[in-house]
Tab-separated table of N, CA and C in Angstrom:
chain	number	residue	atom	x	y	z
Y	1	MET	N	-78.448	279.727	-122.034
Y	1	MET	CA	-77.233	279.560	-122.778
Y	1	MET	C	-77.012	280.812	-123.619
Y	2	SER	N	-75.806	281.283	-123.629
Y	2	SER	CA	-75.429	282.424	-124.445
Y	2	SER	C	-74.608	281.928	-125.617
Y	3	LEU	N	-75.019	282.306	-126.822
Y	3	LEU	CA	-74.351	281.806	-128.024
Y	3	LEU	C	-74.235	282.922	-129.032
Y	4	SER	N	-73.087	283.003	-129.687
Y	4	SER	CA	-72.922	283.976	-130.758
Y	4	SER	C	-72.172	283.312	-131.901
Y	5	ALA	N	-72.225	283.928	-133.077
Y	5	ALA	CA	-71.546	283.390	-134.256
Y	5	ALA	C	-71.118	284.536	-135.151
Y	6	ILE	N	-70.036	284.301	-135.889
Y	6	ILE	CA	-69.542	285.288	-136.851
Y	6	ILE	C	-69.397	284.591	-138.195
Y	7	GLY	N	-69.888	285.199	-139.263
Y	7	GLY	CA	-69.734	284.644	-140.604
Y	7	GLY	C	-70.852	283.705	-140.988
Y	8	ASP	N	-70.816	283.263	-142.233
Y	8	ASP	CA	-71.790	282.319	-142.780
Y	8	ASP	C	-71.084	281.030	-143.151
Y	9	PRO	N	-71.740	279.887	-142.946
Y	9	PRO	CA	-71.105	278.621	-143.327
Y	9	PRO	C	-71.016	278.496	-144.846
Y	10	VAL	N	-69.903	277.985	-145.313
Y	10	VAL	CA	-69.681	277.778	-146.745
Y	10	VAL	C	-69.220	276.346	-146.946
Y	11	LEU	N	-69.868	275.644	-147.854
Y	11	LEU	CA	-69.467	274.279	-148.159
Y	11	LEU	C	-68.224	274.281	-149.030
Y	12	LEU	N	-67.285	273.411	-148.716
Y	12	LEU	CA	-66.045	273.336	-149.471
Y	12	LEU	C	-66.084	272.287	-150.568
Y	13	GLN	N	-66.909	271.291	-150.411
Y	13	GLN	CA	-66.915	270.191	-151.366
Y	13	GLN	C	-67.913	270.429	-152.496
Y	14	ASP	N	-67.654	269.768	-153.607
Y	14	ASP	CA	-68.569	269.862	-154.741
Y	14	ASP	C	-69.777	268.959	-154.573
Y	15	ASP	N	-69.606	267.882	-153.829
Y	15	ASP	CA	-70.704	266.949	-153.589
Y	15	ASP	C	-71.317	267.244	-152.232
Y	16	ILE	N	-72.603	267.509	-152.218
Y	16	ILE	CA	-73.312	267.798	-150.976
Y	16	ILE	C	-74.184	266.589	-150.646
Y	17	GLN	N	-74.140	266.164	-149.396
Y	17	GLN	CA	-74.968	265.048	-148.965
Y	17	GLN	C	-75.773	265.455	-147.740
Y	18	VAL	N	-77.017	265.033	-147.728
Y	18	VAL	CA	-77.911	265.279	-146.602
Y	18	VAL	C	-78.579	263.965	-146.246
Y	19	SER	N	-78.549	263.619	-144.968
Y	19	SER	CA	-79.234	262.413	-144.503
Y	19	SER	C	-80.465	262.823	-143.713
Y	20	VAL	N	-81.564	262.149	-143.989
Y	20	VAL	CA	-82.831	262.442	-143.322
Y	20	VAL	C	-83.350	261.150	-142.706
Y	21	GLY	N	-83.560	261.181	-141.403
Y	21	GLY	CA	-84.096	260.020	-140.703
Y	21	GLY	C	-85.580	260.180	-140.451
Y	22	ILE	N	-86.307	259.098	-140.616
Y	22	ILE	CA	-87.743	259.110	-140.309
Y	22	ILE	C	-88.087	257.845	-139.525
Y	23	ASP	N	-88.946	258.013	-138.547
Y	23	ASP	CA	-89.465	256.874	-137.791
Y	23	ASP	C	-90.713	256.361	-138.480
Y	24	LEU	N	-90.814	255.058	-138.579
Y	24	LEU	CA	-91.977	254.423	-139.206
Y	24	LEU	C	-92.786	253.708	-138.125
Y	25	ARG	N	-94.075	253.742	-138.282
Y	25	ARG	CA	-94.938	253.055	-137.318
Y	25	ARG	C	-94.628	251.552	-137.386
Y	26	PRO	N	-94.296	250.954	-136.247
Y	26	PRO	CA	-93.994	249.510	-136.244
Y	26	PRO	C	-95.128	248.699	-136.842
Y	27	GLY	N	-94.767	247.722	-137.638
Y	27	GLY	CA	-95.747	246.842	-138.252
Y	27	GLY	C	-96.270	247.308	-139.598
Y	28	THR	N	-95.838	248.499	-140.054
Y	28	THR	CA	-96.357	249.003	-141.320
Y	28	THR	C	-95.486	248.640	-142.516
Y	29	LEU	N	-94.234	248.259	-142.282
Y	29	LEU	CA	-93.350	247.899	-143.390
Y	29	LEU	C	-92.508	246.699	-142.999
Y	30	THR	N	-92.560	245.685	-143.836
Y	30	THR	CA	-91.738	244.492	-143.651
Y	30	THR	C	-90.892	244.303	-144.898
Y	31	LEU	N	-89.591	244.186	-144.709
Y	31	LEU	CA	-88.688	243.888	-145.812
Y	31	LEU	C	-88.302	242.420	-145.730
Y	32	THR	N	-88.230	241.769	-146.877
Y	32	THR	CA	-87.831	240.364	-146.926
Y	32	THR	C	-86.504	240.271	-147.654
Y	33	ARG	N	-85.519	239.695	-146.974
Y	33	ARG	CA	-84.193	239.508	-147.566
Y	33	ARG	C	-83.812	238.046	-147.397
Y	34	ASN	N	-83.501	237.405	-148.515
Y	34	ASN	CA	-83.111	235.989	-148.503
Y	34	ASN	C	-84.136	235.122	-147.764
Y	35	GLY	N	-85.421	235.421	-147.957
Y	35	GLY	CA	-86.486	234.629	-147.363
Y	35	GLY	C	-86.800	234.947	-145.918
Y	36	GLU	N	-86.083	235.891	-145.302
Y	36	GLU	CA	-86.333	236.256	-143.903
Y	36	GLU	C	-87.000	237.620	-143.838
Y	37	ASP	N	-88.037	237.731	-143.008
Y	37	ASP	CA	-88.772	238.980	-142.854
Y	37	ASP	C	-88.156	239.843	-141.756
Y	38	PHE	N	-88.151	241.161	-142.013
Y	38	PHE	CA	-87.627	242.128	-141.058
Y	38	PHE	C	-88.649	243.246	-140.879
Y	39	ALA	N	-89.032	243.518	-139.640
Y	39	ALA	CA	-89.991	244.576	-139.330
Y	39	ALA	C	-89.221	245.888	-139.179
Y	40	VAL	N	-89.480	246.817	-140.092
Y	40	VAL	CA	-88.754	248.087	-140.147
Y	40	VAL	C	-89.383	249.092	-139.189
Y	41	HIS	N	-88.522	249.850	-138.477
Y	41	HIS	CA	-89.041	250.884	-137.586
Y	41	HIS	C	-88.382	252.240	-137.815
Y	42	HIS	N	-87.316	252.303	-138.598
Y	42	HIS	CA	-86.642	253.574	-138.861
Y	42	HIS	C	-85.951	253.492	-140.225
Y	43	ALA	N	-85.892	254.639	-140.907
Y	43	ALA	CA	-85.174	254.716	-142.183
Y	43	ALA	C	-84.306	255.963	-142.184
Y	44	LEU	N	-83.096	255.841	-142.698
Y	44	LEU	CA	-82.182	256.961	-142.866
Y	44	LEU	C	-81.873	257.053	-144.357
Y	45	VAL	N	-82.381	258.112	-144.993
Y	45	VAL	CA	-82.238	258.275	-146.439
Y	45	VAL	C	-81.145	259.301	-146.704
Y	46	GLU	N	-80.208	258.935	-147.570
Y	46	GLU	CA	-79.121	259.840	-147.938
Y	46	GLU	C	-79.383	260.411	-149.325
Y	47	PHE	N	-79.462	261.736	-149.376
Y	47	PHE	CA	-79.618	262.454	-150.639
Y	47	PHE	C	-78.276	263.073	-151.001
Y	48	THR	N	-78.011	263.200	-152.304
Y	48	THR	CA	-76.762	263.782	-152.753
Y	48	THR	C	-77.004	264.693	-153.942
Y	49	SER	N	-76.142	265.682	-154.072
Y	49	SER	CA	-76.174	266.580	-155.219
Y	49	SER	C	-74.732	266.883	-155.596
Y	50	ALA	N	-74.323	266.447	-156.763
Y	50	ALA	CA	-72.949	266.642	-157.219
Y	50	ALA	C	-72.881	267.792	-158.215
Y	51	ASP	N	-71.957	268.695	-157.995
Y	51	ASP	CA	-71.696	269.800	-158.926
Y	51	ASP	C	-72.950	270.589	-159.277
Y	52	GLY	N	-73.838	270.773	-158.314
Y	52	GLY	CA	-75.044	271.556	-158.557
Y	52	GLY	C	-76.137	270.818	-159.301
Y	53	ASP	N	-75.953	269.509	-159.523
Y	53	ASP	CA	-76.989	268.709	-160.182
Y	53	ASP	C	-78.213	268.602	-159.277
Y	54	PRO	N	-79.355	268.188	-159.838
Y	54	PRO	CA	-80.540	267.991	-158.989
Y	54	PRO	C	-80.269	266.948	-157.899
Y	55	TRP	N	-81.008	267.048	-156.814
Y	55	TRP	CA	-80.859	266.102	-155.715
Y	55	TRP	C	-81.287	264.708	-156.156
Y	56	ALA	N	-80.585	263.704	-155.675
Y	56	ALA	CA	-80.930	262.311	-155.946
Y	56	ALA	C	-80.847	261.538	-154.638
Y	57	ALA	N	-81.710	260.562	-154.483
Y	57	ALA	CA	-81.636	259.670	-153.330
Y	57	ALA	C	-80.567	258.631	-153.634
Y	58	GLN	N	-79.548	258.583	-152.796
Y	58	GLN	CA	-78.403	257.702	-153.038
Y	58	GLN	C	-78.592	256.333	-152.387
Y	59	GLU	N	-79.021	256.337	-151.130
Y	59	GLU	CA	-79.254	255.067	-150.434
Y	59	GLU	C	-80.180	255.293	-149.256
Y	60	VAL	N	-80.761	254.192	-148.813
Y	60	VAL	CA	-81.589	254.232	-147.601
Y	60	VAL	C	-81.161	253.061	-146.721
Y	61	THR	N	-80.964	253.365	-145.453
Y	61	THR	CA	-80.613	252.337	-144.482
Y	61	THR	C	-81.787	252.168	-143.530
Y	62	PHE	N	-82.299	250.949	-143.486
Y	62	PHE	CA	-83.437	250.631	-142.633
Y	62	PHE	C	-82.935	249.989	-141.343
Y	63	SER	N	-83.484	250.438	-140.220
Y	63	SER	CA	-83.280	249.757	-138.941
Y	63	SER	C	-84.504	248.891	-138.723
Y	64	ALA	N	-84.257	247.625	-138.432
Y	64	ALA	CA	-85.365	246.678	-138.336
Y	64	ALA	C	-85.054	245.624	-137.280
Y	65	LYS	N	-86.057	244.788	-137.044
Y	65	LYS	CA	-85.885	243.621	-136.177
Y	65	LYS	C	-86.228	242.388	-136.982
Y	66	GLY	N	-85.390	241.363	-136.831
Y	66	GLY	CA	-85.634	240.097	-137.505
Y	66	GLY	C	-86.678	239.287	-136.773
Y	67	GLN	N	-86.980	238.134	-137.321
Y	67	GLN	CA	-87.978	237.261	-136.713
Y	67	GLN	C	-87.537	236.792	-135.330
Y	68	ASP	N	-86.209	236.802	-135.094
Y	68	ASP	CA	-85.682	236.413	-133.791
Y	68	ASP	C	-85.658	237.582	-132.802
Y	69	GLY	N	-86.112	238.777	-133.253
Y	69	GLY	CA	-86.156	239.953	-132.395
Y	69	GLY	C	-84.864	240.744	-132.331
Y	70	LYS	N	-83.823	240.245	-132.991
Y	70	LYS	CA	-82.543	240.938	-132.962
Y	70	LYS	C	-82.540	242.094	-133.966
Y	71	PRO	N	-81.893	243.214	-133.592
Y	71	PRO	CA	-81.830	244.365	-134.507
Y	71	PRO	C	-80.905	244.094	-135.695
Y	72	VAL	N	-81.267	244.690	-136.821
Y	72	VAL	CA	-80.472	244.542	-138.038
Y	72	VAL	C	-80.614	245.814	-138.867
Y	73	GLU	N	-79.592	246.123	-139.642
Y	73	GLU	CA	-79.679	247.231	-140.591
Y	73	GLU	C	-79.628	246.665	-141.998
Y	74	ILE	N	-80.476	247.206	-142.857
Y	74	ILE	CA	-80.517	246.799	-144.265
Y	74	ILE	C	-80.321	248.057	-145.095
Y	75	THR	N	-79.268	248.077	-145.902
Y	75	THR	CA	-78.984	249.229	-146.752
Y	75	THR	C	-79.347	248.895	-148.193
Y	76	VAL	N	-80.088	249.806	-148.813
Y	76	VAL	CA	-80.517	249.635	-150.196
Y	76	VAL	C	-79.882	250.748	-151.028
Y	77	ASP	N	-79.061	250.372	-152.010
Y	77	ASP	CA	-78.497	251.345	-152.947
Y	77	ASP	C	-79.590	251.751	-153.921
Y	78	LEU	N	-79.784	253.052	-154.076
Y	78	LEU	CA	-80.879	253.541	-154.907
Y	78	LEU	C	-80.446	254.005	-156.284
Y	79	LEU	N	-79.148	254.262	-156.467
Y	79	LEU	CA	-78.649	254.673	-157.783
Y	79	LEU	C	-78.078	253.474	-158.517
Y	80	ASN	N	-78.228	253.477	-159.832
Y	80	ASN	CA	-77.691	252.370	-160.615
Y	80	ASN	C	-76.165	252.375	-160.569
Y	81	ASP	N	-75.550	251.377	-161.160
Y	81	ASP	CA	-74.096	251.224	-161.074
Y	81	ASP	C	-73.320	252.344	-161.741
Y	82	THR	N	-73.937	253.065	-162.667
Y	82	THR	CA	-73.259	254.186	-163.317
Y	82	THR	C	-73.617	255.526	-162.675
Y	83	TRP	N	-74.416	255.500	-161.625
Y	83	TRP	CA	-74.806	256.677	-160.832
Y	83	TRP	C	-75.549	257.738	-161.640
Y	84	ASP	N	-76.214	257.333	-162.717
Y	84	ASP	CA	-76.908	258.322	-163.540
Y	84	ASP	C	-78.420	258.120	-163.572
Y	85	GLY	N	-78.935	257.287	-162.685
Y	85	GLY	CA	-80.377	257.064	-162.630
Y	85	GLY	C	-80.722	256.090	-161.520
Y	86	PRO	N	-82.008	255.855	-161.328
Y	86	PRO	CA	-82.436	254.959	-160.251
Y	86	PRO	C	-82.112	253.500	-160.559
Y	87	ARG	N	-81.848	252.758	-159.527
Y	87	ARG	CA	-81.602	251.316	-159.644
Y	87	ARG	C	-82.932	250.621	-159.932
Y	88	THR	N	-82.920	249.686	-160.855
Y	88	THR	CA	-84.138	248.924	-161.154
Y	88	THR	C	-84.327	247.845	-160.096
Y	89	GLY	N	-85.563	247.440	-159.920
Y	89	GLY	CA	-85.874	246.355	-159.003
Y	89	GLY	C	-86.058	246.767	-157.556
Y	90	VAL	N	-85.976	248.068	-157.262
Y	90	VAL	CA	-86.212	248.534	-155.895
Y	90	VAL	C	-87.727	248.557	-155.665
Y	91	PRO	N	-88.203	247.927	-154.594
Y	91	PRO	CA	-89.654	247.876	-154.349
Y	91	PRO	C	-90.269	249.275	-154.210
Y	92	ASP	N	-91.515	249.394	-154.663
Y	92	ASP	CA	-92.236	250.672	-154.575
Y	92	ASP	C	-92.296	251.205	-153.147
Y	93	ALA	N	-92.424	250.321	-152.169
Y	93	ALA	CA	-92.510	250.765	-150.778
Y	93	ALA	C	-91.243	251.512	-150.354
Y	94	VAL	N	-90.088	251.110	-150.879
Y	94	VAL	CA	-88.833	251.797	-150.559
Y	94	VAL	C	-88.861	253.205	-151.137
Y	95	TRP	N	-89.344	253.346	-152.370
Y	95	TRP	CA	-89.437	254.685	-152.979
Y	95	TRP	C	-90.428	255.564	-152.210
Y	96	LYS	N	-91.468	254.963	-151.646
Y	96	LYS	CA	-92.411	255.747	-150.834
Y	96	LYS	C	-91.726	256.272	-149.576
Y	97	VAL	N	-90.864	255.463	-148.969
Y	97	VAL	CA	-90.097	255.912	-147.804
Y	97	VAL	C	-89.186	257.068	-148.195
Y	98	VAL	N	-88.553	256.962	-149.360
Y	98	VAL	CA	-87.679	258.036	-149.852
Y	98	VAL	C	-88.483	259.317	-150.056
Y	99	ALA	N	-89.664	259.197	-150.634
Y	99	ALA	CA	-90.504	260.376	-150.859
Y	99	ALA	C	-90.929	261.009	-149.534
Y	100	LEU	N	-91.218	260.199	-148.523
Y	100	LEU	CA	-91.555	260.730	-147.197
Y	100	LEU	C	-90.372	261.503	-146.613
Y	101	ALA	N	-89.178	260.947	-146.755
Y	101	ALA	CA	-87.982	261.626	-146.250
Y	101	ALA	C	-87.724	262.913	-147.015
Y	102	ALA	N	-87.976	262.902	-148.320
Y	102	ALA	CA	-87.762	264.103	-149.135
Y	102	ALA	C	-88.697	265.223	-148.710
Y	103	THR	N	-89.905	264.870	-148.287
Y	103	THR	CA	-90.843	265.877	-147.788
Y	103	THR	C	-90.240	266.581	-146.579
Y	104	SER	N	-89.637	265.819	-145.686
Y	104	SER	CA	-88.974	266.408	-144.516
Y	104	SER	C	-87.754	267.220	-144.922
Y	105	ALA	N	-87.074	266.793	-145.966
Y	105	ALA	CA	-85.844	267.457	-146.403
Y	105	ALA	C	-86.118	268.743	-147.170
Y	106	GLY	N	-87.353	269.018	-147.499
Y	106	GLY	CA	-87.686	270.242	-148.224
Y	106	GLY	C	-87.227	271.489	-147.504
Y	107	ASP	N	-87.132	271.406	-146.185
Y	107	ASP	CA	-86.685	272.558	-145.406
Y	107	ASP	C	-85.240	272.944	-145.702
Y	108	VAL	N	-84.443	272.019	-146.209
Y	108	VAL	CA	-83.050	272.341	-146.537
Y	108	VAL	C	-82.854	272.506	-148.041
Y	109	GLY	N	-83.938	272.640	-148.766
Y	109	GLY	CA	-83.849	272.936	-150.192
Y	109	GLY	C	-83.848	271.749	-151.115
Y	110	ILE	N	-84.110	270.565	-150.592
Y	110	ILE	CA	-84.145	269.391	-151.457
Y	110	ILE	C	-85.491	269.322	-152.153
Y	111	THR	N	-85.464	269.284	-153.457
Y	111	THR	CA	-86.667	268.998	-154.228
Y	111	THR	C	-86.416	267.661	-154.925
Y	112	TYR	N	-87.313	266.772	-154.793
Y	112	TYR	CA	-87.085	265.392	-155.223
Y	112	TYR	C	-88.322	264.876	-155.936
Y	113	VAL	N	-88.100	264.188	-157.049
Y	113	VAL	CA	-89.182	263.553	-157.783
Y	113	VAL	C	-88.869	262.063	-157.858
Y	114	PRO	N	-89.753	261.201	-157.363
Y	114	PRO	CA	-89.502	259.764	-157.441
Y	114	PRO	C	-89.326	259.296	-158.887
Y	115	PRO	N	-88.561	258.230	-159.102
Y	115	PRO	CA	-88.350	257.718	-160.460
Y	115	PRO	C	-89.670	257.432	-161.169
Y	116	GLY	N	-89.712	257.757	-162.438
Y	116	GLY	CA	-90.897	257.485	-163.241
Y	116	GLY	C	-91.995	258.525	-163.106
Y	117	ARG	N	-91.759	259.562	-162.318
Y	117	ARG	CA	-92.788	260.583	-162.113
Y	117	ARG	C	-92.316	261.953	-162.579
Y	118	ALA	N	-91.159	262.005	-163.207
Y	118	ALA	CA	-90.600	263.293	-163.648
Y	118	ALA	C	-91.303	263.794	-164.880
């Protein structure tokens, strides 16, 4: 394949978002919603940086299978309602998934510190 390019990419928006997907070993993470267990196999974490602010994890969407074997997506909002800090009550395992995704995102300049560790 022959490919060429002219110029450098420039972002036009003030808010930058990066999504990082990670595959999880089946059977290592189970999320329970409304009393039903879901076996998670993939997570897509969305990071955002507004107006040059530090990167923050905005949400994570888990791909999972329910007890009936049917696929389901579970989205967890990670920022509080005022968007100025982490949402309370998010399980530690979810923050660990975010930290794993942030490690992968380091290649694009994301530096991330999990809540309570700053």
